[in-house]
Amino acid sequence: MNTSQLIEGCLHNDTTAQRDFYANYSSRVMGVCMRYASGAKDTEAMAGYVFKKLFEEITKCPADINMNQWVTDRSIWNAIAYLHQDKHRYFIAKTTRYMENKITDGEIVDEATLNTEDSRKIYLAALHALTPSYRILYNLTYVDEMTPDKIIENLEIARETYKAELEQARFQFKQYLNTYLHENGLRKQ
Amino acid sequence: MKTDYANSNCEKRVHELLAPLTGVCPDSVWESVSIDLDTKRAEAKNKWANKISNAPRLPLMVAGTILVVTISAWMFFTHKSSLPKNEMVNTTPVKHSISPAPKTDVNVVPVAQVTIPKADVQPSQVADQGSNQQQSMVAVKTEKHKKLIDSLTGKPYQPIELVKENNSPILIHTDNELVTSTDEHVNKGVAIDLNRKDTVSSMRSMVSQAQSVSAADSTQKP
């Protein structure tokens, strides 16, 4: 079943087409949710929410669009919408300072000694440790490489807020990365 | 080699590692999604049934009754008002202004035959102004270009032309050059009021009178 047939079947609530759509794009959606969620359990709930939204929004999907790009883009913004739903968690403020949490003892493991999968796990763990608001900004800016104007427009925030929060997000990410690498180094020793 | 990531630019490495990230979706995700899709499918099927069943019935019945009464009243009045117009237009009496001349037993040839060859009679558009006026509003077209030939004398003559303007009486006149008779009664026009009831009878009497006079002249001439 090609892309246009998938879209047509999903428009008519065809169960086979919906199942095929899920099978084709589930790994891509799951990858997005793993980056934006805070853990494995949160990732599953977010993926379910994103797929429900995708089946609703597929009626607005243009026929001549790149489907992979459309699914990725809509998954990102629906994942952010999922995080915005939980206001209690979203507005947690972390004011950690780099100097206060700087690791002074022990060796930091050399990343070159790690394989790609281990490095990915460490980076992902550092990303999950960020607060939802910082995680969103960091993902949008550095992983998905969206332009600041698009981020500001979609998140409806001020440019100064964006800059300040992104700087905080970068700082925290590096801090957590050092921590996880240090822990990994300790485990290796 | 120590790497202090806090002082290095690690964002490029982040993009390389995390951008192509994919994962395996557990079955629990599809189960929750399929349940939601089935629910929405069932809602879509029962959408109209629920709307009809949940709709308040009393206002619907009242609205339906009012609608039926309004439509029936409108149909009744419009049908009633349109009937007389149709009847008046269709039943407009079309009368020939001149009846054919009575045959005489005497072997006399009429000089001036009062006939209207191939006259197209059209009912007037103003048909609702009373029965008397309807009878008088008959337009008569004559074909002037056609000349008739008298069968006995062999001479051409033009038919009598009827002209009706407004409510004035119809003037019947004949062309002096074409009619062979020298009688003054025939050559002069005769005014007939069509609004009168005895119009037809008076015309008949006048025509018969003219025929008798012309017949008398023809018998005296040879």
JSON list of C-alpha atoms in Angstrom, two decimals, chain A residues 23-105:
[
{"chain": "A", "resi": 23, "resn": "ALA", "atom": "CA", "xyz": [3.53, -0.19, 11.16]},
{"chain": "A", "resi": 24, "resn": "ASN", "atom": "CA", "xyz": [5.27, 2.11, 8.67]},
{"chain": "A", "resi": 25, "resn": "TYR", "atom": "CA", "xyz": [5.83, 5.10, 10.93]},
{"chain": "A", "resi": 26, "resn": "SER", "atom": "CA", "xyz": [5.85, 3.71, 14.47]},
{"chain": "A", "resi": 27, "resn": "SER", "atom": "CA", "xyz": [9.66, 3.53, 14.73]},
{"chain": "A", "resi": 28, "resn": "ARG", "atom": "CA", "xyz": [10.01, 7.12, 13.55]},
{"chain": "A", "resi": 29, "resn": "VAL", "atom": "CA", "xyz": [7.37, 8.35, 15.98]},
{"chain": "A", "resi": 30, "resn": "MET", "atom": "CA", "xyz": [8.93, 6.32, 18.76]},
{"chain": "A", "resi": 31, "resn": "GLY", "atom": "CA", "xyz": [12.34, 7.91, 18.09]},
{"chain": "A", "resi": 32, "resn": "VAL", "atom": "CA", "xyz": [10.85, 11.38, 18.42]},
{"chain": "A", "resi": 33, "resn": "CYS", "atom": "CA", "xyz": [9.01, 10.44, 21.61]},
{"chain": "A", "resi": 34, "resn": "MET", "atom": "CA", "xyz": [12.18, 8.95, 23.15]},
{"chain": "A", "resi": 35, "resn": "ARG", "atom": "CA", "xyz": [13.88, 12.31, 22.77]},
{"chain": "A", "resi": 36, "resn": "TYR", "atom": "CA", "xyz": [11.06, 14.44, 24.13]},
{"chain": "A", "resi": 37, "resn": "ALA", "atom": "CA", "xyz": [9.78, 12.18, 26.90]},
{"chain": "A", "resi": 38, "resn": "SER", "atom": "CA", "xyz": [11.44, 11.85, 30.29]},
{"chain": "A", "resi": 39, "resn": "GLY", "atom": "CA", "xyz": [11.57, 8.05, 30.46]},
{"chain": "A", "resi": 40, "resn": "ALA", "atom": "CA", "xyz": [10.45, 4.74, 29.00]},
{"chain": "A", "resi": 41, "resn": "LYS", "atom": "CA", "xyz": [6.97, 4.82, 30.53]},
{"chain": "A", "resi": 42, "resn": "ASP", "atom": "CA", "xyz": [6.42, 8.40, 29.50]},
{"chain": "A", "resi": 43, "resn": "THR", "atom": "CA", "xyz": [7.59, 7.53, 25.99]},
{"chain": "A", "resi": 44, "resn": "GLU", "atom": "CA", "xyz": [4.83, 4.93, 25.51]},
{"chain": "A", "resi": 45, "resn": "ALA", "atom": "CA", "xyz": [2.09, 7.24, 26.71]},
{"chain": "A", "resi": 46, "resn": "MET", "atom": "CA", "xyz": [3.41, 10.03, 24.51]},
{"chain": "A", "resi": 47, "resn": "ALA", "atom": "CA", "xyz": [3.58, 7.73, 21.46]},
{"chain": "A", "resi": 48, "resn": "GLY", "atom": "CA", "xyz": [-0.06, 6.72, 21.96]},
{"chain": "A", "resi": 49, "resn": "TYR", "atom": "CA", "xyz": [-1.10, 10.37, 22.19]},
{"chain": "A", "resi": 50, "resn": "VAL", "atom": "CA", "xyz": [0.94, 11.30, 19.11]},
{"chain": "A", "resi": 51, "resn": "PHE", "atom": "CA", "xyz": [-0.57, 8.51, 17.01]},
{"chain": "A", "resi": 52, "resn": "LYS", "atom": "CA", "xyz": [-4.11, 9.49, 17.97]},
{"chain": "A", "resi": 53, "resn": "LYS", "atom": "CA", "xyz": [-3.36, 13.04, 16.90]},
{"chain": "A", "resi": 54, "resn": "LEU", "atom": "CA", "xyz": [-1.74, 11.86, 13.68]},
{"chain": "A", "resi": 55, "resn": "PHE", "atom": "CA", "xyz": [-4.85, 9.90, 12.70]},
{"chain": "A", "resi": 56, "resn": "GLU", "atom": "CA", "xyz": [-6.93, 13.02, 13.34]},
{"chain": "A", "resi": 57, "resn": "GLU", "atom": "CA", "xyz": [-4.60, 15.31, 11.41]},
{"chain": "A", "resi": 58, "resn": "ILE", "atom": "CA", "xyz": [-4.10, 13.01, 8.44]},
{"chain": "A", "resi": 59, "resn": "THR", "atom": "CA", "xyz": [-7.28, 14.47, 6.93]},
{"chain": "A", "resi": 60, "resn": "LYS", "atom": "CA", "xyz": [-5.40, 17.77, 6.53]},
{"chain": "A", "resi": 61, "resn": "CYS", "atom": "CA", "xyz": [-2.29, 16.14, 5.08]},
{"chain": "A", "resi": 62, "resn": "PRO", "atom": "CA", "xyz": [-1.61, 17.23, 1.47]},
{"chain": "A", "resi": 63, "resn": "ALA", "atom": "CA", "xyz": [-1.41, 14.38, -1.01]},
{"chain": "A", "resi": 64, "resn": "ASP", "atom": "CA", "xyz": [1.87, 15.46, -2.59]},
{"chain": "A", "resi": 65, "resn": "ILE", "atom": "CA", "xyz": [3.84, 15.93, 0.64]},
{"chain": "A", "resi": 66, "resn": "ASN", "atom": "CA", "xyz": [6.84, 13.92, 1.83]},
{"chain": "A", "resi": 67, "resn": "MET", "atom": "CA", "xyz": [5.11, 11.62, 4.27]},
{"chain": "A", "resi": 68, "resn": "ASN", "atom": "CA", "xyz": [8.22, 10.89, 6.39]},
{"chain": "A", "resi": 69, "resn": "GLN", "atom": "CA", "xyz": [8.86, 14.58, 6.84]},
{"chain": "A", "resi": 70, "resn": "TRP", "atom": "CA", "xyz": [5.20, 15.28, 7.63]},
{"chain": "A", "resi": 71, "resn": "VAL", "atom": "CA", "xyz": [5.03, 12.48, 10.23]},
{"chain": "A", "resi": 72, "resn": "THR", "atom": "CA", "xyz": [8.24, 13.63, 11.90]},
{"chain": "A", "resi": 73, "resn": "ASP", "atom": "CA", "xyz": [7.18, 17.26, 12.00]},
{"chain": "A", "resi": 74, "resn": "ARG", "atom": "CA", "xyz": [3.70, 16.55, 13.35]},
{"chain": "A", "resi": 75, "resn": "SER", "atom": "CA", "xyz": [5.09, 14.06, 15.86]},
{"chain": "A", "resi": 76, "resn": "ILE", "atom": "CA", "xyz": [7.44, 16.71, 17.28]},
{"chain": "A", "resi": 77, "resn": "TRP", "atom": "CA", "xyz": [4.71, 19.29, 17.78]},
{"chain": "A", "resi": 78, "resn": "ASN", "atom": "CA", "xyz": [2.24, 16.75, 19.14]},
{"chain": "A", "resi": 79, "resn": "ALA", "atom": "CA", "xyz": [4.87, 15.48, 21.57]},
{"chain": "A", "resi": 80, "resn": "ILE", "atom": "CA", "xyz": [5.36, 19.07, 22.76]},
{"chain": "A", "resi": 81, "resn": "ALA", "atom": "CA", "xyz": [1.59, 19.42, 23.10]},
{"chain": "A", "resi": 82, "resn": "TYR", "atom": "CA", "xyz": [1.59, 16.28, 25.24]},
{"chain": "A", "resi": 83, "resn": "LEU", "atom": "CA", "xyz": [4.25, 17.81, 27.52]},
{"chain": "A", "resi": 84, "resn": "HIS", "atom": "CA", "xyz": [2.28, 21.04, 27.77]},
{"chain": "A", "resi": 85, "resn": "GLN", "atom": "CA", "xyz": [-0.71, 19.10, 29.06]},
{"chain": "A", "resi": 86, "resn": "ASP", "atom": "CA", "xyz": [1.10, 18.25, 32.27]},
{"chain": "A", "resi": 87, "resn": "LYS", "atom": "CA", "xyz": [1.52, 21.75, 33.58]},
{"chain": "A", "resi": 88, "resn": "HIS", "atom": "CA", "xyz": [2.73, 20.59, 36.97]},
{"chain": "A", "resi": 89, "resn": "ARG", "atom": "CA", "xyz": [5.77, 18.89, 35.53]},
{"chain": "A", "resi": 90, "resn": "TYR", "atom": "CA", "xyz": [6.30, 21.36, 32.73]},
{"chain": "A", "resi": 91, "resn": "PHE", "atom": "CA", "xyz": [6.81, 24.37, 34.95]},
{"chain": "A", "resi": 92, "resn": "ILE", "atom": "CA", "xyz": [9.37, 22.80, 37.27]},
{"chain": "A", "resi": 93, "resn": "ALA", "atom": "CA", "xyz": [12.20, 25.30, 37.50]},
{"chain": "A", "resi": 94, "resn": "LYS", "atom": "CA", "xyz": [15.74, 24.10, 37.91]},
{"chain": "A", "resi": 95, "resn": "THR", "atom": "CA", "xyz": [18.28, 26.69, 38.91]},
{"chain": "A", "resi": 96, "resn": "THR", "atom": "CA", "xyz": [21.30, 24.50, 39.16]},
{"chain": "A", "resi": 97, "resn": "ARG", "atom": "CA", "xyz": [24.66, 26.08, 38.74]},
{"chain": "A", "resi": 98, "resn": "TYR", "atom": "CA", "xyz": [27.50, 24.49, 36.90]},
{"chain": "A", "resi": 99, "resn": "MET", "atom": "CA", "xyz": [30.08, 25.35, 39.55]},
{"chain": "A", "resi": 100, "resn": "GLU", "atom": "CA", "xyz": [27.92, 24.03, 42.35]},
{"chain": "A", "resi": 101, "resn": "ASN", "atom": "CA", "xyz": [27.56, 20.64, 40.70]},
{"chain": "A", "resi": 102, "resn": "LYS", "atom": "CA", "xyz": [30.96, 20.36, 39.11]},
{"chain": "A", "resi": 103, "resn": "ILE", "atom": "CA", "xyz": [32.46, 16.93, 39.53]},
{"chain": "A", "resi": 104, "resn": "THR", "atom": "CA", "xyz": [35.82, 17.35, 41.17]},
{"chain": "A", "resi": 105, "resn": "ASP", "atom": "CA", "xyz": [36.83, 13.84, 42.06]}
]
